[in-house]
PDB file of C-alpha atoms and ligand atoms in Angstrom:
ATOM      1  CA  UNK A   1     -49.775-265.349 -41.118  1.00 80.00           C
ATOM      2  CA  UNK A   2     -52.251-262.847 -40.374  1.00 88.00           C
ATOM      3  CA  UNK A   3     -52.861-261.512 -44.108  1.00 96.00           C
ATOM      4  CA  UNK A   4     -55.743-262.423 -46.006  1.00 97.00           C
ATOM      5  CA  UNK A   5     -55.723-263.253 -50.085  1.00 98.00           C
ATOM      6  CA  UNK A   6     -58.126-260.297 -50.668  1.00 98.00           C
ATOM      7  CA  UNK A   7     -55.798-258.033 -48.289  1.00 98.00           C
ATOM      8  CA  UNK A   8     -52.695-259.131 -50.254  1.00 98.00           C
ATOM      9  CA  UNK A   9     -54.488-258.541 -53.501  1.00 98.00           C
ATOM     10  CA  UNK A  10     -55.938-255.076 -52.198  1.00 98.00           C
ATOM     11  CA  UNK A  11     -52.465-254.306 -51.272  1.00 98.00           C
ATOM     12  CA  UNK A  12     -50.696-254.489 -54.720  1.00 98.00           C
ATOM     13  CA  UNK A  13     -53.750-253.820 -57.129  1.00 98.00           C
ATOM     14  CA  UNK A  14     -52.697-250.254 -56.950  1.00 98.00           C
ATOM     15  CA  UNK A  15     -49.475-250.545 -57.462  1.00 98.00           C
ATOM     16  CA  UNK A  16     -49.685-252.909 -61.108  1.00 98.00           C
ATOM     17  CA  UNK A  17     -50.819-252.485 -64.424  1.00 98.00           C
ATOM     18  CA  UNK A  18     -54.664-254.141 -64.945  1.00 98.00           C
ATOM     19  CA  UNK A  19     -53.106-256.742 -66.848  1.00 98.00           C
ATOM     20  CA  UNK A  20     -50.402-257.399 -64.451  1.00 98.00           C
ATOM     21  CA  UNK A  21     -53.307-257.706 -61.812  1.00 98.00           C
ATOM     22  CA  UNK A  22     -55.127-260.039 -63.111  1.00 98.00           C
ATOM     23  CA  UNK A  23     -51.821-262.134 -64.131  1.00 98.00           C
ATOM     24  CA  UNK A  24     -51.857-262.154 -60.404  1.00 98.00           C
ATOM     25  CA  UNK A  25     -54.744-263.121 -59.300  1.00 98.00           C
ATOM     26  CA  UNK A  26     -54.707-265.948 -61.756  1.00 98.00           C
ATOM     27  CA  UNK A  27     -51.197-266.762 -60.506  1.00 98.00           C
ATOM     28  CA  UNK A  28     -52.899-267.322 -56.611  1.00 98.00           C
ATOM     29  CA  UNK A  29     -55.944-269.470 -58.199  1.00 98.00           C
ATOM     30  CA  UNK A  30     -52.696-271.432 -60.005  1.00 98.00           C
ATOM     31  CA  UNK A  31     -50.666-271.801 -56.860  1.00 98.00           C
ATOM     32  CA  UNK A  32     -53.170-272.957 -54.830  1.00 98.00           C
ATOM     33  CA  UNK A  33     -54.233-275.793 -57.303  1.00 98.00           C
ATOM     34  CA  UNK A  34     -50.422-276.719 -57.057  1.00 98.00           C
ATOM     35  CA  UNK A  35     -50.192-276.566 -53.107  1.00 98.00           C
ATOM     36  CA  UNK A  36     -53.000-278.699 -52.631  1.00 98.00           C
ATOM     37  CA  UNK A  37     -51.516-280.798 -55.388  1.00 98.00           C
ATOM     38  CA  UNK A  38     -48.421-281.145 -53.787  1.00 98.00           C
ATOM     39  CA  UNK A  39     -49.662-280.777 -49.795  1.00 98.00           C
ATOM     40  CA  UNK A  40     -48.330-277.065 -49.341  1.00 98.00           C
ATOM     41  CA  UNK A  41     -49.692-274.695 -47.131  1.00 98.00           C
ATOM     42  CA  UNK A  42     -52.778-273.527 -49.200  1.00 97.00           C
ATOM     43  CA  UNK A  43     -52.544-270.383 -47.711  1.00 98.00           C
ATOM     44  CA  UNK A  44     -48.939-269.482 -47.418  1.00 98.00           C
ATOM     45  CA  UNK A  45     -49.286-270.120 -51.430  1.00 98.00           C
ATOM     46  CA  UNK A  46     -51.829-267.761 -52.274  1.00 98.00           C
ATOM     47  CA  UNK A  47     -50.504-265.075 -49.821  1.00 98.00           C
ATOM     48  CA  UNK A  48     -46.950-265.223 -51.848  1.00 98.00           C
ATOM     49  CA  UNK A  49     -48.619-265.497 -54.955  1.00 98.00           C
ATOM     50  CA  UNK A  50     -50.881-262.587 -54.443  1.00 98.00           C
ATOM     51  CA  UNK A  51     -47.540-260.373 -53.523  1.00 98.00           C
ATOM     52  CA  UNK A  52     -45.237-261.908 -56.185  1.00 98.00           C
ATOM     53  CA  UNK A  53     -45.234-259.402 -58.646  1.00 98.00           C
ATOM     54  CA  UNK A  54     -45.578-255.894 -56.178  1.00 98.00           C
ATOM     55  CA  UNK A  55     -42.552-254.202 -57.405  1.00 98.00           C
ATOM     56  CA  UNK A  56     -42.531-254.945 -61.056  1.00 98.00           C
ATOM     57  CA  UNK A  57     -43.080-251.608 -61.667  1.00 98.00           C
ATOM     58  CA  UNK A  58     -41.343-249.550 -59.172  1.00 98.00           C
ATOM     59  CA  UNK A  59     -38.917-246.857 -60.371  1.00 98.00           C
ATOM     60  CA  UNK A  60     -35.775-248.846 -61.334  1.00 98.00           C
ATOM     61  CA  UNK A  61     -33.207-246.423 -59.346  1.00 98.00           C
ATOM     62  CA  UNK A  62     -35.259-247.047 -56.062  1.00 98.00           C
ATOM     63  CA  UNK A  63     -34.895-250.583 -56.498  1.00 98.00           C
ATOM     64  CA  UNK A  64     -31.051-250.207 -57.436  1.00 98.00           C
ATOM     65  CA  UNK A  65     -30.785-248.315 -53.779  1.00 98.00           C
ATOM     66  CA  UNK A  66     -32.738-250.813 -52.017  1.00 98.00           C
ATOM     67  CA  UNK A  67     -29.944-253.456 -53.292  1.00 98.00           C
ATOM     68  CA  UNK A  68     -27.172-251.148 -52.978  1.00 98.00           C
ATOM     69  CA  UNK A  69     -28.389-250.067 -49.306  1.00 98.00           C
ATOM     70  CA  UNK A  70     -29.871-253.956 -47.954  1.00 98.00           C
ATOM     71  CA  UNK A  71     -27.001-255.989 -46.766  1.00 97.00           C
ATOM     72  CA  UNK A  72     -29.214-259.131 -47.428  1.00 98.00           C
ATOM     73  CA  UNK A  73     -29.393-258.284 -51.413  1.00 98.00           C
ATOM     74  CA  UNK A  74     -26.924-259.995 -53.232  1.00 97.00           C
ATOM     75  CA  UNK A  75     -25.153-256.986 -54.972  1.00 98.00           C
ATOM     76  CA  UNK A  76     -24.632-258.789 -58.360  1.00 97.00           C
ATOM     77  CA  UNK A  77     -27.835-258.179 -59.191  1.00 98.00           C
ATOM     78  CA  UNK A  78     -26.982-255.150 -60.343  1.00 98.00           C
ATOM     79  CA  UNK A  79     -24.840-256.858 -62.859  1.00 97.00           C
ATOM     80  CA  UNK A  80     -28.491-258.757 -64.599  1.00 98.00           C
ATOM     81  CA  UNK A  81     -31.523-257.261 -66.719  1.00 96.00           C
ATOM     82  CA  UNK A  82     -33.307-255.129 -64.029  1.00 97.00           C
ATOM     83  CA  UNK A  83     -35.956-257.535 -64.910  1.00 97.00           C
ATOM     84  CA  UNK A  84     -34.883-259.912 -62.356  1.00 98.00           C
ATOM     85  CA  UNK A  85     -34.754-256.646 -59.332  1.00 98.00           C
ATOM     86  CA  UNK A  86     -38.743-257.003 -58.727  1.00 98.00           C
ATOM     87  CA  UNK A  87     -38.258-260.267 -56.857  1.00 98.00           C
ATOM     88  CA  UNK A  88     -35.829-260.297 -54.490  1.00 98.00           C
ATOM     89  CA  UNK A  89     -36.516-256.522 -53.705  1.00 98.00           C
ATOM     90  CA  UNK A  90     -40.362-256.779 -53.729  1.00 98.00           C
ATOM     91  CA  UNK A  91     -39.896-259.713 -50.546  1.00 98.00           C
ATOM     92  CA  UNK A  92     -37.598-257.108 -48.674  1.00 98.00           C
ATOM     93  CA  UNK A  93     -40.151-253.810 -49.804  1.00 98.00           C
ATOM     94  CA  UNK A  94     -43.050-255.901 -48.872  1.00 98.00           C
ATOM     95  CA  UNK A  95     -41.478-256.575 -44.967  1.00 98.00           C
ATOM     96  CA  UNK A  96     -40.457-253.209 -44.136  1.00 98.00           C
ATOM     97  CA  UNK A  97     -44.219-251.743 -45.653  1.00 98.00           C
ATOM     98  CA  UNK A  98     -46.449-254.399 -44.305  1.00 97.00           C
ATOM     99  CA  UNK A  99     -44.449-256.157 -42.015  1.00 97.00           C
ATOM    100  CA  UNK A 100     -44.410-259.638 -44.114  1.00 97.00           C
ATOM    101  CA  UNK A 101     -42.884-261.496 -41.562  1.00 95.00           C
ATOM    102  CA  UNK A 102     -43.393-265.134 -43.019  1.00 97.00           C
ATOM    103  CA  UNK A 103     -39.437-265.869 -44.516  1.00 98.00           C
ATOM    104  CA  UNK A 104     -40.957-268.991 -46.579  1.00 98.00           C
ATOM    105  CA  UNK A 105     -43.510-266.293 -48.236  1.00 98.00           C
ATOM    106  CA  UNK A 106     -40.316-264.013 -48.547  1.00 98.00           C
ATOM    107  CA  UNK A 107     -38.215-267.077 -49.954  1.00 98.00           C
ATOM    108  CA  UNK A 108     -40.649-267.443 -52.839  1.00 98.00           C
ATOM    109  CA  UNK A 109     -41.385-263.929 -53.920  1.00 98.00           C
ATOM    110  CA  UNK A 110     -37.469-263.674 -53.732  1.00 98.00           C
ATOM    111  CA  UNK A 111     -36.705-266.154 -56.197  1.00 98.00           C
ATOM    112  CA  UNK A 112     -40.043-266.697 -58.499  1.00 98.00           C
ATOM    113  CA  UNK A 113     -38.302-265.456 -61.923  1.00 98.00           C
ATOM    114  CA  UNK A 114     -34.969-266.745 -61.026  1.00 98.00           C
ATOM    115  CA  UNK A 115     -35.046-269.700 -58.977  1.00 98.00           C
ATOM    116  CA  UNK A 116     -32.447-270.694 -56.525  1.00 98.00           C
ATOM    117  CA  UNK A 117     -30.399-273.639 -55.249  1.00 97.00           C
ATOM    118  CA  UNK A 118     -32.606-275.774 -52.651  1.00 98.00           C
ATOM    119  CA  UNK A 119     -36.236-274.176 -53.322  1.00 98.00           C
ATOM    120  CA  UNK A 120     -38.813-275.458 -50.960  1.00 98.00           C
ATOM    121  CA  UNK A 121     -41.933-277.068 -51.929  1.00 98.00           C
ATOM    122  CA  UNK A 122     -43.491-273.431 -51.520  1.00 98.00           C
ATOM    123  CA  UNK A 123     -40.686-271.894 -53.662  1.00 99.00           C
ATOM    124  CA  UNK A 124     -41.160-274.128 -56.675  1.00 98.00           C
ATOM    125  CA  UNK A 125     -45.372-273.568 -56.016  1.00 99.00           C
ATOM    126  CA  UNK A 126     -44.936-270.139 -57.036  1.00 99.00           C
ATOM    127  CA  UNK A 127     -42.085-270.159 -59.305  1.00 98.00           C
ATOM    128  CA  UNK A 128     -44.463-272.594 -61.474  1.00 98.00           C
ATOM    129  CA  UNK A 129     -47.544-270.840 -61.259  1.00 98.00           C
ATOM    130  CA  UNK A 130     -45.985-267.957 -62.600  1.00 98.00           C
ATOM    131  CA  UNK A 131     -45.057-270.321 -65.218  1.00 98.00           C
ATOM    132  CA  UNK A 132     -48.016-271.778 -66.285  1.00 98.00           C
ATOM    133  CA  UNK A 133     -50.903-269.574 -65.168  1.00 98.00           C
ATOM    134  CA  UNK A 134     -53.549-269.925 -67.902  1.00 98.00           C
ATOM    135  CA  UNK A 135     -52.878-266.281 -69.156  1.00 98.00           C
ATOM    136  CA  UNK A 136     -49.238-267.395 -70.456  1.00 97.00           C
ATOM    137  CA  UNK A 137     -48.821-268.592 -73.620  1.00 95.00           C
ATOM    138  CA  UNK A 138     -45.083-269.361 -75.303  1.00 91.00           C
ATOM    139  CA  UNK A 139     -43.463-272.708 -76.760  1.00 90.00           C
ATOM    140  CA  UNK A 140     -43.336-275.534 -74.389  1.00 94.00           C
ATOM    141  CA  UNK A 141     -45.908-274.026 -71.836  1.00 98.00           C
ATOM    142  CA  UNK A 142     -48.163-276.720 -72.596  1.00 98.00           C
ATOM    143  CA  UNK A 143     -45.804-279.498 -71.829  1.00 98.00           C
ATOM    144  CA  UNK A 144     -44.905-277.992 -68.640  1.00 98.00           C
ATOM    145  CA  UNK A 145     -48.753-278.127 -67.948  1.00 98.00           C
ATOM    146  CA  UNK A 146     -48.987-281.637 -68.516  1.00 98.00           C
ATOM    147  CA  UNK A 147     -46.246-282.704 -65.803  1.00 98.00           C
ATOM    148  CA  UNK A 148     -46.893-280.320 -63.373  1.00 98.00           C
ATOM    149  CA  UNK A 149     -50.254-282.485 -62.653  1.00 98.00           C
ATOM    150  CA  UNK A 150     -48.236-285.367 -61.626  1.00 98.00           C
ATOM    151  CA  UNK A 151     -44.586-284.139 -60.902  1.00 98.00           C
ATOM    152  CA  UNK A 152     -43.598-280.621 -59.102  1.00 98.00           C
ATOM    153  CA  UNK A 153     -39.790-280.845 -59.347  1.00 98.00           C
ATOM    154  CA  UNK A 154     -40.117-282.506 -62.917  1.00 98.00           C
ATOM    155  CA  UNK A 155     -42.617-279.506 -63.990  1.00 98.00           C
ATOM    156  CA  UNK A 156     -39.679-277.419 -62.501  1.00 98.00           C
ATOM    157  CA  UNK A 157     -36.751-278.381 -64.027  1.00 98.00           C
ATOM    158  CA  UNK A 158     -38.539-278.507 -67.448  1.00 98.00           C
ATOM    159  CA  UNK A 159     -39.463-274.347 -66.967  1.00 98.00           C
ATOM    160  CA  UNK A 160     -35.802-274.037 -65.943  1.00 98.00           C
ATOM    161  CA  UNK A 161     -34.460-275.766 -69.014  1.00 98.00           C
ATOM    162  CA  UNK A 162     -36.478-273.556 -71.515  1.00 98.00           C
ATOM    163  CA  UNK A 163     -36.015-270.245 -69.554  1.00 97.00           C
ATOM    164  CA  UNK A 164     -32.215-271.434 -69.421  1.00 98.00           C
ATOM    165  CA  UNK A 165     -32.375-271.740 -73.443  1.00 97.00           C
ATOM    166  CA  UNK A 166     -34.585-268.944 -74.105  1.00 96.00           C
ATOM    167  CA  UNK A 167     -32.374-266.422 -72.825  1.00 97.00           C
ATOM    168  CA  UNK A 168     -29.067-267.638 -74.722  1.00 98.00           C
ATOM    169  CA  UNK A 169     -31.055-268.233 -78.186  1.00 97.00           C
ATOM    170  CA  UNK A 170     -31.760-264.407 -77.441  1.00 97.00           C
ATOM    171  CA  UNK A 171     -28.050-263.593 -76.540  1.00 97.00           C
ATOM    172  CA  UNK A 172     -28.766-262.861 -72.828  1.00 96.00           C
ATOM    173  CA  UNK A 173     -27.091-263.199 -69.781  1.00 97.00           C
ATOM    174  CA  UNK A 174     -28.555-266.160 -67.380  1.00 98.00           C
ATOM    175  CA  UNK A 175     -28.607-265.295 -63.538  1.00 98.00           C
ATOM    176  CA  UNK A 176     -26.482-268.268 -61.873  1.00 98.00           C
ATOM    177  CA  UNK A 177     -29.263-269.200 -59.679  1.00 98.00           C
ATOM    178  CA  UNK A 178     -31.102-269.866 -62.894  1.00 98.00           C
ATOM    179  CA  UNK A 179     -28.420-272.592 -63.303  1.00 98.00           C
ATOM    180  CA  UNK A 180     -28.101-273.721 -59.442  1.00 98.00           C
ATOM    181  CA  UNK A 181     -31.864-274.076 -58.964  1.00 98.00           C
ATOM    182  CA  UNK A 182     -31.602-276.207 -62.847  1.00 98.00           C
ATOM    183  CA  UNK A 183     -28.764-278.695 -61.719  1.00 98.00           C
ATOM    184  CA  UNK A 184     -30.429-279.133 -58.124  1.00 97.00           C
ATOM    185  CA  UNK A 185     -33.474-280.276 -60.582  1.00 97.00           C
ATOM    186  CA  UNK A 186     -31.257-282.601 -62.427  1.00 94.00           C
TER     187      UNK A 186
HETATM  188 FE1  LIG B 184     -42.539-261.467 -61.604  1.00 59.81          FE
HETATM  189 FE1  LIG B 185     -45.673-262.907 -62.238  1.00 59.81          FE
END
Protein backbone atom coordinates (compact mmCIF):
# COMPACT_ATOMS: atom_id res chain seq x y z
CA UNK A 1 0.00 0.00 0.00
CA UNK A 2 1.68 2.97 -1.15
CA UNK A 3 0.30 5.52 1.62
CA UNK A 4 2.30 6.61 4.36
CA UNK A 5 0.90 7.18 8.24
CA UNK A 6 1.84 10.91 8.01
CA UNK A 7 0.10 11.05 4.38
CA UNK A 8 -3.04 9.37 5.81
CA UNK A 9 -2.97 11.66 8.78
CA UNK A 10 -2.25 14.81 6.46
CA UNK A 11 -5.11 13.64 4.47
CA UNK A 12 -7.97 13.78 7.09
CA UNK A 13 -6.50 16.44 9.61
CA UNK A 14 -8.42 18.93 7.61
CA UNK A 15 -11.32 17.42 7.40
CA UNK A 16 -11.89 16.66 11.64
CA UNK A 17 -12.37 18.55 14.59
CA UNK A 18 -8.76 19.01 16.71
CA UNK A 19 -10.08 16.72 19.13
CA UNK A 20 -11.25 14.23 16.70
CA UNK A 21 -7.59 14.43 15.27
CA UNK A 22 -5.83 13.68 17.88
CA UNK A 23 -8.46 10.77 18.88
CA UNK A 24 -6.92 9.61 15.69
CA UNK A 25 -3.69 9.73 15.88
CA UNK A 26 -3.85 8.09 19.24
CA UNK A 27 -6.14 5.47 17.67
CA UNK A 28 -2.93 4.54 14.98
CA UNK A 29 -0.29 4.57 18.05
CA UNK A 30 -3.22 2.04 19.69
CA UNK A 31 -3.60 -0.14 16.65
CA UNK A 32 -0.27 -0.64 16.03
CA UNK A 33 0.51 -1.79 19.68
CA UNK A 34 -2.40 -4.33 18.96
CA UNK A 35 -1.06 -5.53 15.43
CA UNK A 36 2.21 -6.24 16.66
CA UNK A 37 0.45 -7.80 19.60
CA UNK A 38 -1.47 -9.95 17.63
CA UNK A 39 1.10 -10.34 14.33
CA UNK A 40 -1.00 -7.94 11.96
CA UNK A 41 0.35 -6.03 9.33
CA UNK A 42 1.83 -3.05 11.34
CA UNK A 43 1.27 -0.97 8.60
CA UNK A 44 -2.00 -1.89 7.07
CA UNK A 45 -3.12 -1.02 10.89
CA UNK A 46 -1.98 2.35 11.18
CA UNK A 47 -2.95 3.26 7.55
CA UNK A 48 -6.79 2.20 8.49
CA UNK A 49 -6.52 3.67 11.70
CA UNK A 50 -5.24 6.96 10.51
CA UNK A 51 -8.43 7.07 7.92
CA UNK A 52 -11.02 5.59 10.33
CA UNK A 53 -12.77 8.46 11.33
CA UNK A 54 -12.55 10.80 7.73
CA UNK A 55 -16.17 11.27 7.29
CA UNK A 56 -17.43 11.77 10.76
CA UNK A 57 -18.22 15.02 9.93
CA UNK A 58 -19.34 15.21 6.44
CA UNK A 59 -22.73 16.78 5.68
CA UNK A 60 -25.23 14.02 6.63
CA UNK A 61 -27.38 14.31 3.21
CA UNK A 62 -24.10 13.67 1.16
CA UNK A 63 -23.52 10.66 3.03
CA UNK A 64 -27.33 9.58 2.73
CA UNK A 65 -26.67 9.92 -1.33
CA UNK A 66 -23.51 8.12 -1.26
CA UNK A 67 -25.64 5.07 0.34
CA UNK A 68 -28.60 5.69 -1.64
CA UNK A 69 -26.40 5.99 -4.98
CA UNK A 70 -23.40 2.95 -4.05
CA UNK A 71 -24.79 -0.40 -4.87
CA UNK A 72 -22.19 -1.86 -2.36
CA UNK A 73 -23.89 0.17 0.74
CA UNK A 74 -26.24 -1.79 2.47
CA UNK A 75 -29.38 0.51 2.19
CA UNK A 76 -30.64 -0.19 5.79
CA UNK A 77 -28.40 2.00 7.01
CA UNK A 78 -30.51 4.53 6.44
CA UNK A 79 -32.86 2.93 8.85
CA UNK A 80 -29.83 3.48 12.09
CA UNK A 81 -28.51 6.74 13.98
CA UNK A 82 -26.54 8.48 11.15
CA UNK A 83 -23.87 7.90 13.63
CA UNK A 84 -23.05 4.63 12.23
CA UNK A 85 -22.94 6.38 8.14
CA UNK A 86 -19.14 7.65 8.75
CA UNK A 87 -17.82 4.10 8.48
CA UNK A 88 -18.96 2.27 5.86
CA UNK A 89 -19.19 5.51 3.67
CA UNK A 90 -15.80 6.99 4.74
CA UNK A 91 -14.04 3.33 3.19
CA UNK A 92 -16.06 3.93 -0.14
CA UNK A 93 -15.31 8.18 -0.02
CA UNK A 94 -11.79 7.41 0.82
CA UNK A 95 -11.38 4.93 -2.62
CA UNK A 96 -12.95 7.06 -5.09
CA UNK A 97 -10.75 10.42 -3.52
CA UNK A 98 -7.48 8.75 -2.95
CA UNK A 99 -7.75 5.67 -4.63
CA UNK A 100 -7.57 3.38 -1.28
CA UNK A 101 -7.30 0.35 -3.02
CA UNK A 102 -6.34 -2.04 -0.02
CA UNK A 103 -10.14 -3.94 0.64
CA UNK A 104 -8.71 -5.25 4.18
CA UNK A 105 -7.99 -1.34 5.02
CA UNK A 106 -11.56 -0.73 3.49
CA UNK A 107 -13.01 -3.80 5.56
CA UNK A 108 -11.96 -2.14 8.80
CA UNK A 109 -12.83 1.48 8.34
CA UNK A 110 -16.21 -0.09 7.11
CA UNK A 111 -17.11 -1.74 10.15
CA UNK A 112 -14.99 -0.01 13.19
CA UNK A 113 -18.24 1.33 15.16
CA UNK A 114 -20.37 -1.50 14.15
CA UNK A 115 -18.58 -4.59 13.73
CA UNK A 116 -19.54 -7.34 11.42
CA UNK A 117 -19.90 -11.12 11.14
CA UNK A 118 -16.31 -12.75 10.39
CA UNK A 119 -13.92 -9.60 11.14
CA UNK A 120 -10.36 -10.28 10.31
CA UNK A 121 -7.56 -9.96 12.62
CA UNK A 122 -7.16 -6.34 11.03
CA UNK A 123 -10.91 -5.61 11.50
CA UNK A 124 -11.03 -6.35 15.21
CA UNK A 125 -7.30 -4.22 15.42
CA UNK A 126 -9.13 -1.21 14.66
CA UNK A 127 -12.50 -1.78 15.93
CA UNK A 128 -10.57 -2.10 19.46
CA UNK A 129 -8.36 0.66 19.25
CA UNK A 130 -11.12 2.82 18.74
CA UNK A 131 -12.26 1.24 21.82
CA UNK A 132 -9.69 1.65 24.11
CA UNK A 133 -7.41 4.43 22.87
CA UNK A 134 -6.12 6.15 26.03
CA UNK A 135 -8.31 9.31 25.32
CA UNK A 136 -11.64 7.17 26.04
CA UNK A 137 -12.91 6.97 29.20
CA UNK A 138 -16.58 5.20 30.08
CA UNK A 139 -17.55 2.12 32.43
CA UNK A 140 -15.85 -1.06 31.62
CA UNK A 141 -13.06 0.55 29.38
CA UNK A 142 -10.60 -0.49 31.78
CA UNK A 143 -11.48 -4.10 31.79
CA UNK A 144 -11.43 -4.22 28.15
CA UNK A 145 -7.79 -2.86 28.55
CA UNK A 146 -6.75 -5.53 30.67
CA UNK A 147 -7.71 -8.48 28.14
CA UNK A 148 -6.89 -6.95 25.14
CA UNK A 149 -3.04 -7.51 26.30
CA UNK A 150 -3.50 -11.15 26.21
CA UNK A 151 -6.73 -11.95 24.15
CA UNK A 152 -7.93 -9.98 20.79
CA UNK A 153 -11.25 -11.77 20.17
CA UNK A 154 -11.90 -11.92 24.07
CA UNK A 155 -11.08 -7.95 24.26
CA UNK A 156 -13.66 -7.95 21.33
CA UNK A 157 -16.51 -9.58 22.36
CA UNK A 158 -16.30 -7.83 25.80
CA UNK A 159 -16.57 -4.07 23.76
CA UNK A 160 -19.42 -5.74 21.84
CA UNK A 161 -21.28 -6.84 24.93
CA UNK A 162 -21.22 -3.31 26.59
CA UNK A 163 -21.83 -1.33 23.31
CA UNK A 164 -24.70 -4.05 22.80
CA UNK A 165 -26.09 -2.98 26.44
CA UNK A 166 -25.29 0.55 26.30
CA UNK A 167 -27.45 1.30 23.54
CA UNK A 168 -30.70 -0.59 24.90
CA UNK A 169 -30.20 0.86 28.64
CA UNK A 170 -30.45 4.16 26.46
CA UNK A 171 -33.54 2.93 24.42
CA UNK A 172 -31.65 2.71 21.07
CA UNK A 173 -31.77 0.74 18.19
CA UNK A 174 -28.64 -1.86 17.80
CA UNK A 175 -27.32 -2.30 14.12
CA UNK A 176 -27.58 -6.26 13.49
CA UNK A 177 -24.01 -6.50 12.70
CA UNK A 178 -23.52 -5.25 16.21
CA UNK A 179 -25.17 -8.60 17.12
CA UNK A 180 -23.55 -10.89 14.22
CA UNK A 181 -20.00 -9.69 14.89
CA UNK A 182 -21.14 -10.39 19.12
CA UNK A 183 -22.38 -14.08 18.57
CA UNK A 184 -19.37 -14.84 16.07
CA UNK A 185 -17.38 -13.69 19.44
CA UNK A 186 -19.33 -16.05 21.53
FE1 LIG B 1 -15.67 6.46 14.14
FE1 LIG C 1 -12.78 6.82 16.10
Amino acid sequence: MNITREEALAYVKPHLKTSRYEHTVRVADQAVELAERYGVNHHHAEVAAALHDYAKYKPLEEMRRWIVQDRRLPKDLLDYHHELWHGPVGALMLEKEIGLSDAAVRSAIDCHTTGKKHMSQLDKVIFLADYIEPGRDFPGVDEVRKIAKSDLDQACALALKNTIIFLVQKGRTVYPNTFHAYNDFI
